[in-house]
mmCIF file of C-alpha atoms and ligand atoms in Angstrom:
data_model
loop_
_atom_site.group_PDB
_atom_site.id
_atom_site.type_symbol
_atom_site.label_atom_id
_atom_site.label_comp_id
_atom_site.label_asym_id
_atom_site.label_seq_id
_atom_site.Cartn_x
_atom_site.Cartn_y
_atom_site.Cartn_z
ATOM 1 C CA MET W 1 11.100 14.715 -2.991
ATOM 2 C CA ALA W 2 13.308 11.463 -1.997
ATOM 3 C CA THR W 3 11.947 9.658 -4.774
ATOM 4 C CA ILE W 4 13.267 11.660 -7.226
ATOM 5 C CA TYR W 5 16.966 10.077 -6.376
ATOM 6 C CA HIS W 6 15.032 6.621 -6.001
ATOM 7 C CA ASN W 7 12.457 4.164 -8.554
ATOM 8 C CA LEU W 8 9.950 2.827 -6.499
ATOM 9 C CA SER W 9 10.011 -0.035 -8.734
ATOM 10 C CA GLU W 10 13.761 -0.973 -8.469
ATOM 11 C CA TYR W 11 15.227 -3.515 -6.029
ATOM 12 C CA ASP W 12 17.115 -6.337 -5.651
ATOM 13 C CA PHE W 13 15.178 -9.251 -6.767
ATOM 14 C CA SER W 14 16.943 -11.491 -4.778
ATOM 15 C CA SER W 15 16.707 -10.216 -1.318
ATOM 16 C CA VAL W 16 13.052 -10.772 -1.583
ATOM 17 C CA PRO W 17 11.637 -14.214 -0.078
ATOM 18 C CA ASP W 18 9.711 -16.412 -1.369
ATOM 19 C CA ALA W 19 6.058 -15.412 -0.890
ATOM 20 C CA SER W 20 4.154 -18.726 -1.807
ATOM 21 C CA GLY W 21 2.930 -19.693 1.504
ATOM 22 C CA MET W 22 2.236 -15.741 2.046
ATOM 23 C CA ARG W 23 -1.443 -14.258 2.293
ATOM 24 C CA PHE W 24 -1.941 -10.570 1.514
ATOM 25 C CA GLY W 25 -4.683 -8.388 2.153
ATOM 26 C CA ILE W 26 -4.494 -5.083 -0.137
ATOM 27 C CA VAL W 27 -7.500 -2.127 0.530
ATOM 28 C CA VAL W 28 -7.593 -0.008 -2.329
ATOM 29 C CA ALA W 29 -9.101 3.261 -2.138
ATOM 30 C CA GLU W 30 -11.841 4.409 -5.109
ATOM 31 C CA TRP W 31 -10.628 8.038 -5.235
ATOM 32 C CA ASN W 32 -8.615 8.757 -7.634
ATOM 33 C CA SER W 33 -9.282 5.576 -9.151
ATOM 34 C CA ASN W 34 -7.116 5.884 -12.365
ATOM 35 C CA ILE W 35 -3.571 5.818 -9.683
ATOM 36 C CA THR W 36 -5.100 3.493 -6.856
ATOM 37 C CA TRP W 37 -6.132 0.812 -9.358
ATOM 38 C CA ALA W 38 -2.291 1.695 -10.968
ATOM 39 C CA LEU W 39 -1.013 1.203 -7.691
ATOM 40 C CA LEU W 40 -2.954 -2.439 -7.517
ATOM 41 C CA ASP W 41 -1.935 -2.684 -11.049
ATOM 42 C CA GLY W 42 2.039 -3.180 -9.936
ATOM 43 C CA CYS W 43 1.216 -5.065 -6.265
ATOM 44 C CA ILE W 44 -0.420 -7.953 -7.577
ATOM 45 C CA ASN W 45 2.204 -8.099 -10.512
ATOM 46 C CA THR W 46 4.623 -7.825 -7.899
ATOM 47 C CA LEU W 47 3.613 -10.631 -5.333
ATOM 48 C CA LYS W 48 3.235 -13.116 -7.802
ATOM 49 C CA LYS W 49 6.290 -12.212 -9.103
ATOM 50 C CA HIS W 50 7.380 -13.472 -6.211
ATOM 51 C CA GLY W 51 5.596 -16.655 -5.797
ATOM 52 C CA ALA W 52 2.269 -14.922 -4.475
ATOM 53 C CA LYS W 53 -0.747 -17.088 -5.769
ATOM 54 C CA ASP W 54 -4.047 -15.984 -6.366
ATOM 55 C CA GLU W 55 -6.381 -17.757 -4.275
ATOM 56 C CA ASN W 56 -4.061 -16.374 -1.041
ATOM 57 C CA LEU W 57 -5.204 -12.565 -2.254
ATOM 58 C CA CYS W 58 -7.529 -11.109 -0.899
ATOM 59 C CA ILE W 59 -8.687 -7.557 -2.401
ATOM 60 C CA GLN W 60 -10.993 -5.252 -0.722
ATOM 61 C CA THR W 61 -12.112 -1.096 -2.212
ATOM 62 C CA VAL W 62 -13.168 1.579 0.530
ATOM 63 C CA PRO W 63 -14.634 4.798 -0.672
ATOM 64 C CA GLY W 64 -11.274 7.289 -0.179
ATOM 65 C CA SER W 65 -7.970 7.322 1.722
ATOM 66 C CA PHE W 66 -9.173 7.895 4.967
ATOM 67 C CA GLU W 67 -11.291 5.030 4.860
ATOM 68 C CA LEU W 68 -8.584 2.681 4.944
ATOM 69 C CA THR W 69 -7.883 2.560 8.425
ATOM 70 C CA TYR W 70 -10.665 0.867 8.707
ATOM 71 C CA GLY W 71 -10.068 -1.098 6.137
ATOM 72 C CA ALA W 72 -7.179 -2.306 6.919
ATOM 73 C CA ALA W 73 -8.670 -3.176 10.630
ATOM 74 C CA GLN W 74 -11.298 -5.243 9.460
ATOM 75 C CA MET W 75 -9.458 -6.577 7.112
ATOM 76 C CA ILE W 76 -6.470 -8.087 9.640
ATOM 77 C CA LYS W 77 -10.001 -8.872 11.763
ATOM 78 C CA ASN W 78 -12.393 -11.048 9.616
ATOM 79 C CA LYS W 79 -9.631 -12.467 7.444
ATOM 80 C CA GLU W 80 -6.632 -14.399 7.490
ATOM 81 C CA VAL W 81 -3.959 -12.547 6.059
ATOM 82 C CA ASP W 82 -0.507 -11.884 6.652
ATOM 83 C CA ALA W 83 -0.321 -8.567 5.892
ATOM 84 C CA VAL W 84 -2.315 -6.179 4.761
ATOM 85 C CA ILE W 85 -1.072 -3.660 2.096
ATOM 86 C CA ALA W 86 -3.454 -0.027 1.934
ATOM 87 C CA LEU W 87 -3.449 1.643 -1.476
ATOM 88 C CA GLY W 88 -4.297 5.740 -1.612
ATOM 89 C CA CYS W 89 -3.922 8.395 -3.772
ATOM 90 C CA VAL W 90 -4.413 12.324 -1.610
ATOM 91 C CA ILE W 91 -4.061 15.269 -4.145
ATOM 92 C CA ARG W 92 -3.487 18.462 -2.363
ATOM 93 C CA GLY W 93 -6.907 20.774 -3.705
ATOM 94 C CA ASP W 94 -7.785 23.705 -2.364
ATOM 95 C CA THR W 95 -8.744 22.558 0.923
ATOM 96 C CA PRO W 96 -7.146 22.050 3.978
ATOM 97 C CA HIS W 97 -8.871 18.147 3.640
ATOM 98 C CA PHE W 98 -4.909 17.286 2.462
ATOM 99 C CA ASP W 99 -3.344 17.760 5.438
ATOM 100 C CA TYR W 100 -6.253 16.316 7.168
ATOM 101 C CA ILE W 101 -6.616 13.157 5.827
ATOM 102 C CA CYS W 102 -2.710 12.450 5.038
ATOM 103 C CA ALA W 103 -2.815 13.047 8.922
ATOM 104 C CA GLY W 104 -5.294 10.722 9.630
ATOM 105 C CA VAL W 105 -4.275 7.820 7.493
ATOM 106 C CA THR W 106 -0.838 8.008 8.626
ATOM 107 C CA GLN W 107 -1.511 7.827 11.791
ATOM 108 C CA GLY W 108 -4.461 4.955 11.916
ATOM 109 C CA LEU W 109 -2.170 3.204 9.779
ATOM 110 C CA SER W 110 0.862 3.722 12.299
ATOM 111 C CA LEU W 111 -1.859 2.950 15.168
ATOM 112 C CA LEU W 112 -2.672 -0.644 13.613
ATOM 113 C CA ASN W 113 1.307 -1.651 13.169
ATOM 114 C CA ALA W 114 1.979 -0.665 17.372
ATOM 115 C CA THR W 115 -1.457 -2.201 18.344
ATOM 116 C CA THR W 116 -2.066 -5.674 16.034
ATOM 117 C CA ASP W 117 0.373 -8.982 15.430
ATOM 118 C CA THR W 118 -0.203 -8.214 11.580
ATOM 119 C CA PRO W 119 2.008 -5.834 9.505
ATOM 120 C CA VAL W 120 0.546 -3.305 7.612
ATOM 121 C CA ILE W 121 1.787 -1.005 4.575
ATOM 122 C CA TYR W 122 1.479 2.721 3.984
ATOM 123 C CA GLY W 123 0.442 2.916 0.456
ATOM 124 C CA LEU W 124 -0.646 6.273 0.281
ATOM 125 C CA ILE W 125 0.816 8.737 -2.321
ATOM 126 C CA THR W 126 0.558 12.440 -1.150
ATOM 127 C CA THR W 127 1.117 14.386 -3.925
ATOM 128 C CA GLU W 128 0.866 18.247 -4.542
ATOM 129 C CA ASN W 129 -1.201 17.188 -8.279
ATOM 130 C CA MET W 130 -2.065 14.545 -10.820
ATOM 131 C CA GLU W 131 0.868 14.475 -13.018
ATOM 132 C CA GLN W 132 3.409 13.780 -9.276
ATOM 133 C CA ALA W 133 0.448 10.611 -9.072
ATOM 134 C CA GLN W 134 1.033 9.237 -12.429
ATOM 135 C CA ASP W 135 5.086 9.749 -11.900
ATOM 136 C CA ARG W 136 4.470 7.314 -8.688
ATOM 137 C CA SER W 137 2.046 4.884 -10.043
ATOM 138 C CA GLY W 138 3.942 3.032 -13.089
ATOM 139 C CA GLY W 139 5.433 6.559 -14.187
ATOM 140 C CA LYS W 140 8.942 7.455 -14.464
ATOM 141 C CA LEU W 141 9.616 6.717 -10.723
ATOM 142 C CA GLY W 142 8.161 3.702 -10.822
ATOM 143 C CA ASN W 143 5.308 2.388 -9.084
ATOM 144 C CA LYS W 144 4.521 2.336 -5.363
ATOM 145 C CA GLY W 145 2.643 -0.036 -5.635
ATOM 146 C CA ASP W 146 5.734 -2.304 -6.743
ATOM 147 C CA GLU W 147 7.231 -1.154 -3.877
ATOM 148 C CA CYS W 148 4.657 -1.627 -1.178
ATOM 149 C CA ALA W 149 4.449 -5.528 -2.418
ATOM 150 C CA VAL W 150 8.380 -5.957 -1.570
ATOM 151 C CA VAL W 151 7.743 -4.737 1.544
ATOM 152 C CA ALA W 152 4.619 -7.195 2.223
ATOM 153 C CA ILE W 153 6.523 -9.859 1.813
ATOM 154 C CA LYS W 154 9.836 -8.732 3.919
ATOM 155 C CA MET W 155 7.348 -7.572 6.841
ATOM 156 C CA ILE W 156 5.908 -11.447 6.941
ATOM 157 C CA ASP W 157 9.259 -13.286 6.144
ATOM 158 C CA TYR W 158 10.603 -10.646 9.258
ATOM 159 C CA THR W 159 7.431 -11.782 11.701
ATOM 160 C CA CYS W 160 7.939 -14.988 10.847
ATOM 161 C CA LYS W 161 11.743 -15.398 11.624
ATOM 162 C CA LEU W 162 10.705 -13.703 15.006
ATOM 163 C CA LYS W 163 8.529 -16.546 16.027
ATOM 164 C CA LYS W 164 11.407 -18.848 14.968
HETATM 165 N N1 LIG H 201 -10.320 10.600 -0.591
HETATM 166 C C1 LIG H 201 -8.413 10.292 -1.436
HETATM 167 O O1 LIG H 201 -8.417 8.770 -1.223
HETATM 168 N N2 LIG H 201 -7.890 11.219 -2.073
HETATM 169 C C2 LIG H 201 -8.162 12.156 -2.275
HETATM 170 O O2 LIG H 201 -7.347 13.065 -3.054
HETATM 171 C C3 LIG H 201 -9.280 12.977 -0.915
HETATM 172 N N3 LIG H 201 -9.675 14.536 -1.477
HETATM 173 C C4 LIG H 201 -10.780 14.551 -0.687
HETATM 174 C C5 LIG H 201 -11.393 16.079 -0.616
HETATM 175 C C6 LIG H 201 -11.951 16.463 -0.198
HETATM 176 C C7 LIG H 201 -12.300 17.999 -0.202
HETATM 177 C C8 LIG H 201 -12.935 15.510 0.630
HETATM 178 C C9 LIG H 201 -14.423 15.994 1.232
HETATM 179 C C10 LIG H 201 -12.488 14.100 0.653
HETATM 180 C C11 LIG H 201 -11.735 13.528 -0.195
HETATM 181 N N4 LIG H 201 -11.804 12.507 0.141
HETATM 182 C C12 LIG H 201 -10.279 12.094 -0.362
HETATM 183 C C13 LIG H 201 -12.639 11.508 0.327
HETATM 184 C C14 LIG H 201 -11.769 10.910 1.825
HETATM 185 O O3 LIG H 201 -11.212 10.488 2.091
HETATM 186 C C15 LIG H 201 -13.100 10.224 2.580
HETATM 187 O O4 LIG H 201 -13.621 8.950 1.862
HETATM 188 C C16 LIG H 201 -14.314 10.472 2.851
HETATM 189 O O5 LIG H 201 -13.939 12.383 3.498
HETATM 190 C C17 LIG H 201 -15.433 10.466 4.015
HETATM 191 O O6 LIG H 201 -14.900 9.396 4.578
#
């Protein structure tokens, strides 16, 4: 996996724009909550490190990762947010569900990116087992929540620059 060579929490701090005026929606899946809560922690910490304000964070939970697309779509529709970060964790089990859920979320979030004006950030961890998920949610490979926060800030900045 590519992340073996790349720590999800390592980035050039100075390359990230100031987030103090940005509004973030975060949708978190309750499935594998030990992992998704850790992703959320990392995400919030990193957003705040770059100046995001508590009052500009709108955080909602959905039951599972499959619901992230609907959660993100409704967030875009009903809340004034500049980007939505979708956080979930799917661990391969004994059923084909893993593939269906991963494909469904990936297609759903991609569709939102292609059809709405609000960037949606893909914070879905997809692993073979719990240990690999822990490695990517604050463990030895960093925290995908940190990465998503940085990506969200950069995508909002990207959108703002295009409008100038
Ligand atoms: N949701 C997750 O976020 N991660 C999972 O690993 C996960 N595994 C599932 C495995 C099975 C067999 C089923 C039936 C559901 C699973 N879900 C999982 C829940 C799924 O995202 C969704 O909430 C439900 O399928 C209801 O739409």
